[in-house]
Short mmCIF file of C-alpha atoms and ligand atoms in Angstrom, two decimals:
data_model
loop_
_atom_site.label_atom_id
_atom_site.label_comp_id
_atom_site.label_asym_id
_atom_site.label_seq_id
_atom_site.Cartn_x
_atom_site.Cartn_y
_atom_site.Cartn_z
CA MET A 1 0.00 0.00 0.00
CA ALA A 2 1.35 3.46 -0.91
CA ALA A 3 2.04 5.72 2.08
CA ASP A 4 -0.87 8.13 1.57
CA THR A 5 -3.24 5.22 0.85
CA GLU A 6 -2.11 3.62 4.09
CA LEU A 7 -2.71 6.88 5.95
CA ARG A 8 -6.09 7.40 4.32
CA HIS A 9 -7.06 3.87 5.17
CA ARG A 10 -6.17 4.33 8.81
CA GLY A 11 -8.02 7.65 8.86
CA ALA A 12 -4.79 9.32 9.93
CA LEU A 13 -5.35 12.21 7.56
CA GLY A 14 -8.09 13.46 9.90
CA GLU A 15 -11.60 12.54 10.94
CA ASN A 16 -13.19 14.89 8.42
CA THR A 17 -11.38 13.57 5.36
CA PRO A 18 -12.91 11.02 2.99
CA ALA A 19 -13.08 7.46 4.33
CA PHE A 20 -11.51 4.62 2.31
CA ASP A 21 -12.08 0.93 2.95
CA LYS A 22 -9.60 -1.97 2.93
CA LEU A 23 -9.90 -2.25 -0.84
CA ASN A 24 -9.28 1.51 -1.16
CA ARG A 25 -12.88 2.28 -2.09
CA PRO A 26 -14.12 5.70 -0.94
CA LEU A 27 -17.43 6.20 0.85
CA ARG A 28 -19.46 8.28 -1.62
CA ASP A 29 -23.10 7.18 -1.53
CA LEU A 30 -25.56 6.66 1.25
CA ARG A 31 -28.74 4.66 0.78
CA LEU A 32 -31.03 5.63 3.57
CA SER A 33 -34.03 3.42 4.21
CA VAL A 34 -36.85 5.34 5.85
CA ILE A 35 -39.31 2.46 6.34
CA ASP A 36 -39.19 -1.34 5.98
CA GLN A 37 -42.86 -1.69 4.96
CA CYS A 38 -44.20 -1.73 1.43
CA ASN A 39 -47.61 -1.70 -0.26
CA PHE A 40 -46.32 -4.11 -2.94
CA ARG A 41 -45.27 -7.73 -2.57
CA CYS A 42 -42.88 -8.09 -5.50
CA THR A 43 -42.22 -11.78 -5.82
CA TYR A 44 -38.44 -11.24 -6.05
CA CYS A 45 -38.25 -8.96 -3.01
CA MET A 46 -41.11 -9.41 -0.50
CA PRO A 47 -42.87 -12.66 -1.41
CA ARG A 48 -46.30 -12.73 0.23
CA ASP A 49 -45.79 -16.11 1.86
CA VAL A 50 -42.87 -14.65 3.85
CA PHE A 51 -44.10 -11.06 4.24
CA GLY A 52 -47.63 -11.97 5.37
CA ALA A 53 -49.99 -10.29 7.81
CA ASP A 54 -47.97 -11.51 10.79
CA TYR A 55 -44.54 -10.41 9.49
CA PRO A 56 -42.70 -8.54 12.27
CA PHE A 57 -42.12 -5.18 10.59
CA LEU A 58 -40.41 -2.52 12.68
CA PRO A 59 -42.81 -0.79 15.06
CA SER A 60 -42.85 2.92 14.19
CA ALA A 61 -41.20 3.77 17.53
CA GLN A 62 -38.14 1.79 16.43
CA ARG A 63 -37.69 3.73 13.21
CA LEU A 64 -35.16 6.52 13.23
CA SER A 65 -36.69 9.98 13.56
CA PHE A 66 -36.06 12.56 10.83
CA GLU A 67 -33.84 14.40 13.28
CA GLN A 68 -31.66 11.29 13.63
CA MET A 69 -31.58 10.82 9.85
CA VAL A 70 -30.39 14.39 9.33
CA LYS A 71 -27.66 13.83 11.90
CA LEU A 72 -26.65 10.69 10.04
CA ALA A 73 -26.56 12.55 6.75
CA LYS A 74 -24.32 15.24 8.25
CA ALA A 75 -21.92 12.60 9.54
CA PHE A 76 -21.78 10.83 6.17
CA ALA A 77 -21.21 14.19 4.44
CA LEU A 78 -18.14 14.72 6.63
CA LEU A 79 -16.79 11.38 5.40
CA GLY A 80 -17.14 12.20 1.71
CA VAL A 81 -20.72 11.23 0.82
CA GLU A 82 -22.02 13.32 -2.08
CA LYS A 83 -25.30 11.60 -2.82
CA ILE A 84 -28.10 10.29 -0.62
CA ARG A 85 -30.68 7.94 -2.05
CA ILE A 86 -33.85 7.65 0.01
CA THR A 87 -35.31 4.18 -0.18
CA GLY A 88 -37.22 1.51 1.75
CA GLY A 89 -39.48 -0.65 1.71
CA GLU A 90 -41.59 1.94 -0.04
CA PRO A 91 -40.23 5.33 1.05
CA LEU A 92 -43.38 7.26 0.08
CA LEU A 93 -45.25 5.36 2.81
CA ARG A 94 -43.24 7.24 5.42
CA ARG A 95 -45.46 10.06 6.60
CA GLY A 96 -44.12 13.59 6.15
CA LEU A 97 -41.16 12.51 4.02
CA GLU A 98 -41.08 15.95 2.41
CA SER A 99 -40.00 17.44 5.72
CA LEU A 100 -36.97 15.10 5.83
CA ILE A 101 -36.10 15.99 2.24
CA GLU A 102 -36.36 19.68 3.03
CA GLN A 103 -33.80 19.31 5.80
CA LEU A 104 -31.45 17.08 3.78
CA ALA A 105 -31.59 19.48 0.84
CA LYS A 106 -29.92 22.15 2.98
CA LEU A 107 -26.80 20.02 3.50
CA THR A 108 -23.55 20.50 1.65
CA THR A 109 -20.86 17.94 0.91
CA ALA A 110 -17.32 18.08 2.32
CA SER A 111 -16.25 19.85 -0.87
CA GLY A 112 -18.96 22.50 -0.49
CA LYS A 113 -21.38 21.26 -3.18
CA PRO A 114 -25.09 20.80 -2.49
CA MET A 115 -25.86 17.24 -1.40
CA GLU A 116 -27.50 15.33 -4.27
CA LEU A 117 -30.84 13.84 -3.23
CA ALA A 118 -32.44 10.92 -5.05
CA LEU A 119 -35.40 8.67 -4.27
CA THR A 120 -36.23 5.13 -5.36
CA THR A 121 -39.93 4.31 -5.36
CA ASN A 122 -42.41 1.84 -6.75
CA GLY A 123 -44.27 4.88 -8.11
CA SER A 124 -47.69 4.03 -6.70
CA LEU A 125 -47.95 7.26 -4.67
CA LEU A 126 -45.84 9.42 -6.95
CA ALA A 127 -48.62 11.13 -8.91
CA ALA A 128 -49.91 12.66 -5.68
CA LYS A 129 -46.49 13.54 -4.28
CA ALA A 130 -44.21 14.50 -7.18
CA ARG A 131 -44.75 18.23 -6.82
CA SER A 132 -44.31 18.39 -3.04
CA LEU A 133 -41.18 16.21 -3.26
CA ARG A 134 -39.70 18.51 -5.90
CA ASP A 135 -40.64 21.60 -3.89
CA ALA A 136 -38.96 20.09 -0.82
CA GLY A 137 -35.68 19.86 -2.76
CA LEU A 138 -35.55 16.34 -4.19
CA ASN A 139 -33.30 16.22 -7.29
CA ARG A 140 -34.10 12.90 -8.97
CA VAL A 141 -36.40 9.92 -8.90
CA THR A 142 -35.94 6.34 -9.97
CA VAL A 143 -39.17 4.39 -10.43
CA SER A 144 -39.17 0.61 -10.34
CA LEU A 145 -41.42 -0.82 -13.04
CA ASP A 146 -41.01 -4.34 -14.36
CA ALA A 147 -43.69 -4.47 -17.06
CA VAL A 148 -45.94 -2.42 -19.29
CA ASP A 149 -48.48 -5.21 -19.59
CA ASP A 150 -51.04 -4.90 -16.80
CA ALA A 151 -51.31 -8.62 -16.05
CA VAL A 152 -47.52 -9.10 -15.88
CA PHE A 153 -47.17 -6.02 -13.67
CA ARG A 154 -49.85 -7.30 -11.28
CA ARG A 155 -48.29 -10.76 -11.16
CA MET A 156 -44.80 -9.47 -10.36
CA SER A 157 -45.78 -6.80 -7.85
CA ASP A 158 -48.54 -9.03 -6.44
CA VAL A 159 -50.76 -6.03 -5.86
CA ASP A 160 -54.24 -5.11 -7.04
CA MET A 161 -53.34 -1.93 -8.86
CA PRO A 162 -53.32 -1.04 -12.55
CA VAL A 163 -49.96 -0.34 -14.18
CA SER A 164 -51.44 2.98 -15.35
CA ARG A 165 -51.11 4.28 -11.81
CA ILE A 166 -47.32 3.90 -11.98
CA LEU A 167 -47.22 5.44 -15.45
CA ASP A 168 -49.21 8.42 -14.11
CA GLY A 169 -46.63 8.76 -11.33
CA ILE A 170 -43.77 8.75 -13.84
CA GLU A 171 -45.55 11.36 -15.94
CA ALA A 172 -46.17 13.56 -12.88
CA ALA A 173 -42.48 13.38 -11.90
CA ARG A 174 -41.46 14.27 -15.43
CA ALA A 175 -43.93 17.14 -15.57
CA VAL A 176 -42.56 18.79 -12.42
CA GLY A 177 -38.99 18.46 -13.67
CA LEU A 178 -37.62 15.66 -11.47
CA ALA A 179 -34.93 14.81 -13.98
CA PRO A 180 -33.12 12.83 -15.14
CA LEU A 181 -35.83 10.30 -14.52
CA LYS A 182 -34.98 6.61 -14.54
CA VAL A 183 -37.10 3.48 -14.66
CA ASN A 184 -35.56 0.29 -13.26
CA ALA A 185 -36.88 -3.11 -14.34
CA VAL A 186 -35.78 -6.38 -12.73
CA ILE A 187 -35.90 -9.05 -15.42
CA GLU A 188 -36.76 -12.62 -14.51
CA ARG A 189 -36.57 -15.27 -17.20
CA GLY A 190 -39.95 -16.64 -18.23
CA VAL A 191 -41.76 -14.00 -16.18
CA ASN A 192 -41.14 -10.60 -17.79
CA ASP A 193 -38.32 -10.99 -20.32
CA HIS A 194 -40.95 -10.41 -23.02
CA GLN A 195 -41.49 -6.95 -21.48
CA ILE A 196 -38.00 -5.68 -22.34
CA LEU A 197 -38.97 -4.41 -25.79
CA PRO A 198 -42.34 -2.93 -24.73
CA LEU A 199 -40.57 -0.99 -21.94
CA VAL A 200 -38.00 0.40 -24.37
CA ARG A 201 -40.71 1.26 -26.91
CA LEU A 202 -42.78 3.07 -24.30
CA PHE A 203 -40.02 5.29 -22.96
CA LYS A 204 -37.96 5.91 -26.09
CA GLY A 205 -37.88 9.64 -26.80
CA SER A 206 -39.68 10.55 -23.53
CA GLY A 207 -36.62 11.67 -21.56
CA VAL A 208 -36.97 8.65 -19.25
CA ALA A 209 -33.99 6.24 -19.22
CA VAL A 210 -34.94 2.57 -18.79
CA ARG A 211 -32.42 0.31 -17.02
CA PHE A 212 -32.60 -3.46 -16.91
CA ILE A 213 -31.38 -5.09 -13.70
CA GLU A 214 -30.22 -8.67 -13.40
CA TYR A 215 -32.33 -10.60 -10.92
CA MET A 216 -30.22 -10.96 -7.78
CA ASP A 217 -30.09 -13.52 -5.00
CA VAL A 218 -30.64 -10.94 -2.30
CA GLY A 219 -32.44 -11.68 0.95
CA GLY A 220 -36.11 -11.83 -0.07
CA ALA A 221 -35.46 -13.47 -3.44
CA ASP A 222 -36.30 -16.86 -1.99
CA ASP A 223 -37.03 -18.30 -5.41
CA TRP A 224 -33.77 -17.23 -7.04
CA SER A 225 -31.76 -19.48 -9.29
CA LYS A 226 -29.10 -18.60 -11.80
CA THR A 227 -31.21 -19.90 -14.66
CA LYS A 228 -33.76 -17.13 -13.95
CA VAL A 229 -31.16 -14.39 -14.49
CA VAL A 230 -31.40 -12.64 -17.85
CA THR A 231 -27.89 -11.22 -18.16
CA ALA A 232 -27.23 -7.63 -19.16
CA ARG A 233 -25.64 -8.89 -22.37
CA GLU A 234 -28.71 -10.97 -23.19
CA ALA A 235 -31.07 -8.07 -22.38
CA ARG A 236 -29.04 -5.76 -24.63
CA GLY A 237 -29.21 -8.33 -27.42
CA ILE A 238 -33.00 -8.34 -27.11
CA VAL A 239 -33.17 -4.52 -27.23
CA GLU A 240 -30.87 -4.46 -30.27
CA THR A 241 -33.17 -6.72 -32.27
CA GLU A 242 -35.31 -3.60 -32.67
CA PHE A 243 -33.27 -0.60 -31.51
CA PRO A 244 -29.62 -0.05 -32.55
CA LEU A 245 -27.61 1.19 -29.54
CA THR A 246 -24.27 2.94 -29.13
CA PRO A 247 -22.31 2.92 -25.86
CA VAL A 248 -22.21 6.03 -23.67
CA LEU A 249 -18.59 6.47 -22.70
CA ASP A 250 -18.92 9.38 -20.29
CA GLY A 251 -20.81 7.61 -17.44
CA GLU A 252 -20.03 8.03 -13.74
CA PRO A 253 -17.12 5.73 -12.74
CA THR A 254 -18.96 4.40 -9.66
CA GLY A 255 -22.32 4.10 -11.39
CA THR A 256 -23.87 0.66 -11.46
CA ALA A 257 -25.30 0.74 -14.99
CA VAL A 258 -23.56 0.42 -18.33
CA ASN A 259 -25.40 2.93 -20.48
CA TYR A 260 -26.22 2.97 -24.17
CA ARG A 261 -27.87 5.55 -26.37
CA HIS A 262 -30.42 4.96 -29.09
CA ALA A 263 -28.40 5.35 -32.27
CA ASP A 264 -31.12 7.61 -33.69
CA GLY A 265 -31.14 9.87 -30.61
CA GLY A 266 -34.15 8.55 -28.65
CA GLY A 267 -32.48 8.68 -25.22
CA GLU A 268 -30.63 6.16 -23.06
CA VAL A 269 -31.04 2.51 -22.08
CA GLY A 270 -28.95 1.05 -19.24
CA PHE A 271 -28.00 -2.45 -18.13
CA ILE A 272 -27.07 -3.35 -14.56
CA ALA A 273 -24.99 -6.52 -14.58
CA SER A 274 -24.88 -7.08 -10.82
CA VAL A 275 -24.70 -10.87 -11.21
CA SER A 276 -22.82 -11.47 -14.47
CA GLN A 277 -20.30 -8.61 -14.23
CA PRO A 278 -20.18 -7.44 -10.63
CA PHE A 279 -18.98 -3.93 -9.85
CA CYS A 280 -17.71 -4.48 -6.29
CA GLY A 281 -14.35 -2.94 -7.24
CA SER A 282 -15.92 0.51 -7.40
CA CYS A 283 -18.67 0.04 -4.82
CA SER A 284 -18.82 3.19 -2.72
CA ARG A 285 -22.25 2.62 -1.15
CA ALA A 286 -23.19 2.40 2.49
CA ARG A 287 -26.69 1.49 3.56
CA VAL A 288 -28.52 2.44 6.72
CA SER A 289 -31.73 0.63 7.59
CA ALA A 290 -34.79 2.35 9.01
CA ASP A 291 -33.75 1.28 12.52
CA GLY A 292 -30.24 2.69 12.27
CA GLN A 293 -28.13 -0.32 11.31
CA LEU A 294 -25.19 0.37 9.00
CA TYR A 295 -24.62 -2.24 6.26
CA THR A 296 -21.50 -2.09 4.12
CA CYS A 297 -22.83 -4.52 1.48
CA LEU A 298 -26.24 -5.40 0.09
CA PHE A 299 -25.47 -8.99 0.99
CA ALA A 300 -24.19 -8.36 4.50
CA THR A 301 -25.55 -10.56 7.24
CA HIS A 302 -25.57 -8.06 10.02
CA GLY A 303 -25.18 -4.38 10.46
CA THR A 304 -23.46 -2.10 12.92
CA ASP A 305 -25.90 -0.45 15.30
CA LEU A 306 -25.48 3.32 14.98
CA ARG A 307 -28.17 4.19 17.53
CA PRO A 308 -25.74 4.72 20.42
CA TRP A 309 -24.36 7.66 18.41
CA LEU A 310 -27.79 8.92 17.42
CA THR A 311 -28.64 10.07 20.93
CA GLN A 312 -28.45 13.73 21.98
CA SER A 313 -25.26 13.06 23.93
CA ALA A 314 -23.15 12.09 20.89
CA SER A 315 -21.94 14.68 18.40
CA VAL A 316 -22.05 14.46 14.61
CA GLU A 317 -18.25 14.08 14.68
CA GLN A 318 -18.47 11.14 17.09
CA LEU A 319 -21.06 9.51 14.84
CA ALA A 320 -18.82 10.11 11.81
CA SER A 321 -15.93 8.54 13.65
CA ALA A 322 -18.00 5.40 14.39
CA VAL A 323 -18.99 5.11 10.72
CA ARG A 324 -15.40 5.66 9.60
CA GLY A 325 -14.25 2.92 11.97
CA ARG A 326 -16.61 0.47 10.29
CA TRP A 327 -15.93 1.65 6.73
CA ILE A 328 -12.13 1.39 6.96
CA ASP A 329 -12.59 -2.22 8.04
CA ARG A 330 -14.79 -3.04 5.03
CA ASP A 331 -13.71 -5.75 2.61
CA ASP A 332 -17.10 -6.86 1.20
CA ARG A 333 -17.29 -7.96 -2.41
CA TYR A 334 -20.04 -10.53 -2.32
CA SER A 335 -21.01 -10.40 -5.98
CA GLU A 336 -17.45 -11.02 -7.10
CA LEU A 337 -17.26 -14.04 -4.81
CA ARG A 338 -20.76 -15.32 -5.63
CA ALA A 339 -19.33 -17.76 -8.11
CA THR A 340 -17.64 -19.67 -5.31
CA PRO A 341 -19.72 -22.39 -3.67
CA ARG A 342 -19.65 -20.89 -0.17
CA ARG A 343 -20.77 -17.34 0.43
CA LEU A 344 -17.64 -15.83 1.86
CA SER A 345 -16.22 -12.35 2.10
CA ALA A 346 -12.51 -11.82 1.59
CA SER A 347 -12.03 -12.07 5.36
CA GLY A 348 -13.91 -15.37 5.51
CA LYS A 349 -17.27 -14.18 6.90
CA VAL A 350 -20.24 -16.31 5.91
CA TYR A 351 -23.16 -14.45 4.34
CA PRO A 352 -26.78 -15.51 5.05
CA MET A 353 -28.32 -12.16 3.85
CA VAL A 354 -30.24 -9.25 5.14
CA ARG A 355 -33.66 -8.54 3.57
CA MET A 356 -33.58 -6.17 0.59
CA SER A 357 -36.72 -4.43 1.83
CA LEU A 358 -34.88 -3.55 5.05
CA VAL A 359 -31.75 -2.10 3.46
CA GLY A 360 -33.41 -0.71 0.36
CA GLY A 361 -31.63 -2.15 -2.65
N1 LIG B 1 -39.83 0.11 -3.01
C1 LIG B 1 -38.92 0.91 -3.75
C2 LIG B 1 -38.81 0.40 -5.17
O1 LIG B 1 -39.25 -0.72 -5.44
O2 LIG B 1 -38.26 1.13 -5.97
C3 LIG B 1 -37.55 1.02 -3.12
C4 LIG B 1 -36.96 -0.19 -2.46
S1 LIG B 1 -36.61 -1.56 -3.53
C5 LIG B 1 -35.97 -2.74 -2.39
C6 LIG B 1 -35.20 -0.97 -4.41
C7 LIG B 1 -34.86 -1.69 -5.67
O3 LIG B 1 -34.47 -3.00 -5.38
C8 LIG B 1 -35.98 -1.80 -6.67
O4 LIG B 1 -35.60 -1.18 -7.90
C9 LIG B 1 -36.14 -3.28 -6.87
O5 LIG B 1 -36.50 -3.60 -8.18
C10 LIG B 1 -34.79 -3.80 -6.49
N2 LIG B 1 -34.80 -5.22 -6.13
C11 LIG B 1 -35.49 -5.81 -5.14
N3 LIG B 1 -35.27 -7.15 -5.13
C12 LIG B 1 -34.41 -7.41 -6.15
C13 LIG B 1 -33.79 -8.59 -6.66
N4 LIG B 1 -34.03 -9.79 -6.14
N5 LIG B 1 -32.95 -8.47 -7.70
C14 LIG B 1 -32.69 -7.26 -8.27
N6 LIG B 1 -33.24 -6.10 -7.82
C15 LIG B 1 -34.09 -6.18 -6.78
FE1 LIG B 2 -41.72 -3.11 -2.32
FE2 LIG B 2 -39.75 -2.13 -3.77
FE3 LIG B 2 -39.52 -4.56 -2.70
FE4 LIG B 2 -41.25 -4.21 -4.66
S1 LIG B 2 -39.03 -3.97 -4.80
S2 LIG B 2 -41.67 -5.29 -2.73
S3 LIG B 2 -41.95 -2.16 -4.32
S4 LIG B 2 -39.65 -2.69 -1.58
FE1 LIG B 3 -21.19 -3.47 -3.31
FE2 LIG B 3 -21.65 -5.71 -1.94
FE3 LIG B 3 -22.95 -5.25 -4.25
FE4 LIG B 3 -20.34 -5.83 -4.29
S1 LIG B 3 -21.98 -7.17 -3.62
S2 LIG B 3 -21.37 -4.18 -5.45
S3 LIG B 3 -19.66 -4.83 -2.39
S4 LIG B 3 -23.12 -4.05 -2.35
#
């Protein structure tokens, strides 16, 4: 390890300098889950037979308050975080979310830029909330939508709601200027792979970028098998049967998607190859669950409880120091190791996995 890398890793360059983990990855993104409940039961995330009426969701008293979340955001900003993605469960189920966004929107990053604020949602409540979210200071929205066909949508989300409600939400977000707007579709072989082309057709030329995500074996995907994964390469091949694409070469280095442009200028299509071509090497994301547990990998088995530092008696700097201590010890790269028969991290930890709906994808 070079001398400054060694110093950075040990945090010896100061508590308020960017945090780097054992694999020299900086901490840049925070995914903040505001609620573990959801009004959908997507079969690949919250299957109804597991997340039934008696599922022990967090009681509201155990969820972090907005005040605690703002303190968290300030601590992560000190450590180099430049973007916060609000997620869940379904984040728009959290009452008064606009007030949290308003407070987060006032934060600046360590380099003095405004904190970038994004939200991932299933879109069901977006038509009603797009304007107030934008007014509160939200910058961008990603809507999860796996199908254009109503029956396929209902089957995958396992909810009695027409797909038009999500499309109305997307249109409302676009109309109020929440851009760039993205639509994420998880593709499961034999279930919605025939929806790839209809999704591209629908959004081409609308300013909405569609991204296809490989179906992952995250906690909640109880039915996962490798044969159900439609790889990014395969999905791109399907798109290119109808739409010629050219690669976008100026994407963010830590972004998860490989982006293409319609050759005739109809906007972008992205592919997220989390299973077939993992991007652990540039993974700069930390996740905090709605009850204040810090997870350093989507596939982590347990988190670090940050609540002792979320009391009045601990300062933002003390909280930042606790997060730094965990981050500099991080060596997770589950997706790169997935190919091996046992689920091990580089340090030999075994991974049974946390639920996606708790840590927010
Ligand atoms: N409820 C919100 C939504 O659906 O956008 C936010 C939380 S959800 C857990 C975040 C993202 O995780 C969604 O885009 C969803 O499609 C993705 N996701 C959930 N389970 C997945 C799986 N097994 N494989 C790939 N992506 C998954
Ligand atoms: Fe809910 Fe999002 Fe999970 Fe679907 S993917 S069940 S909308 S949390
Ligand atoms: Fe990051 Fe873990 Fe996913 Fe790798 S498996 S990209 S380390 S969250």
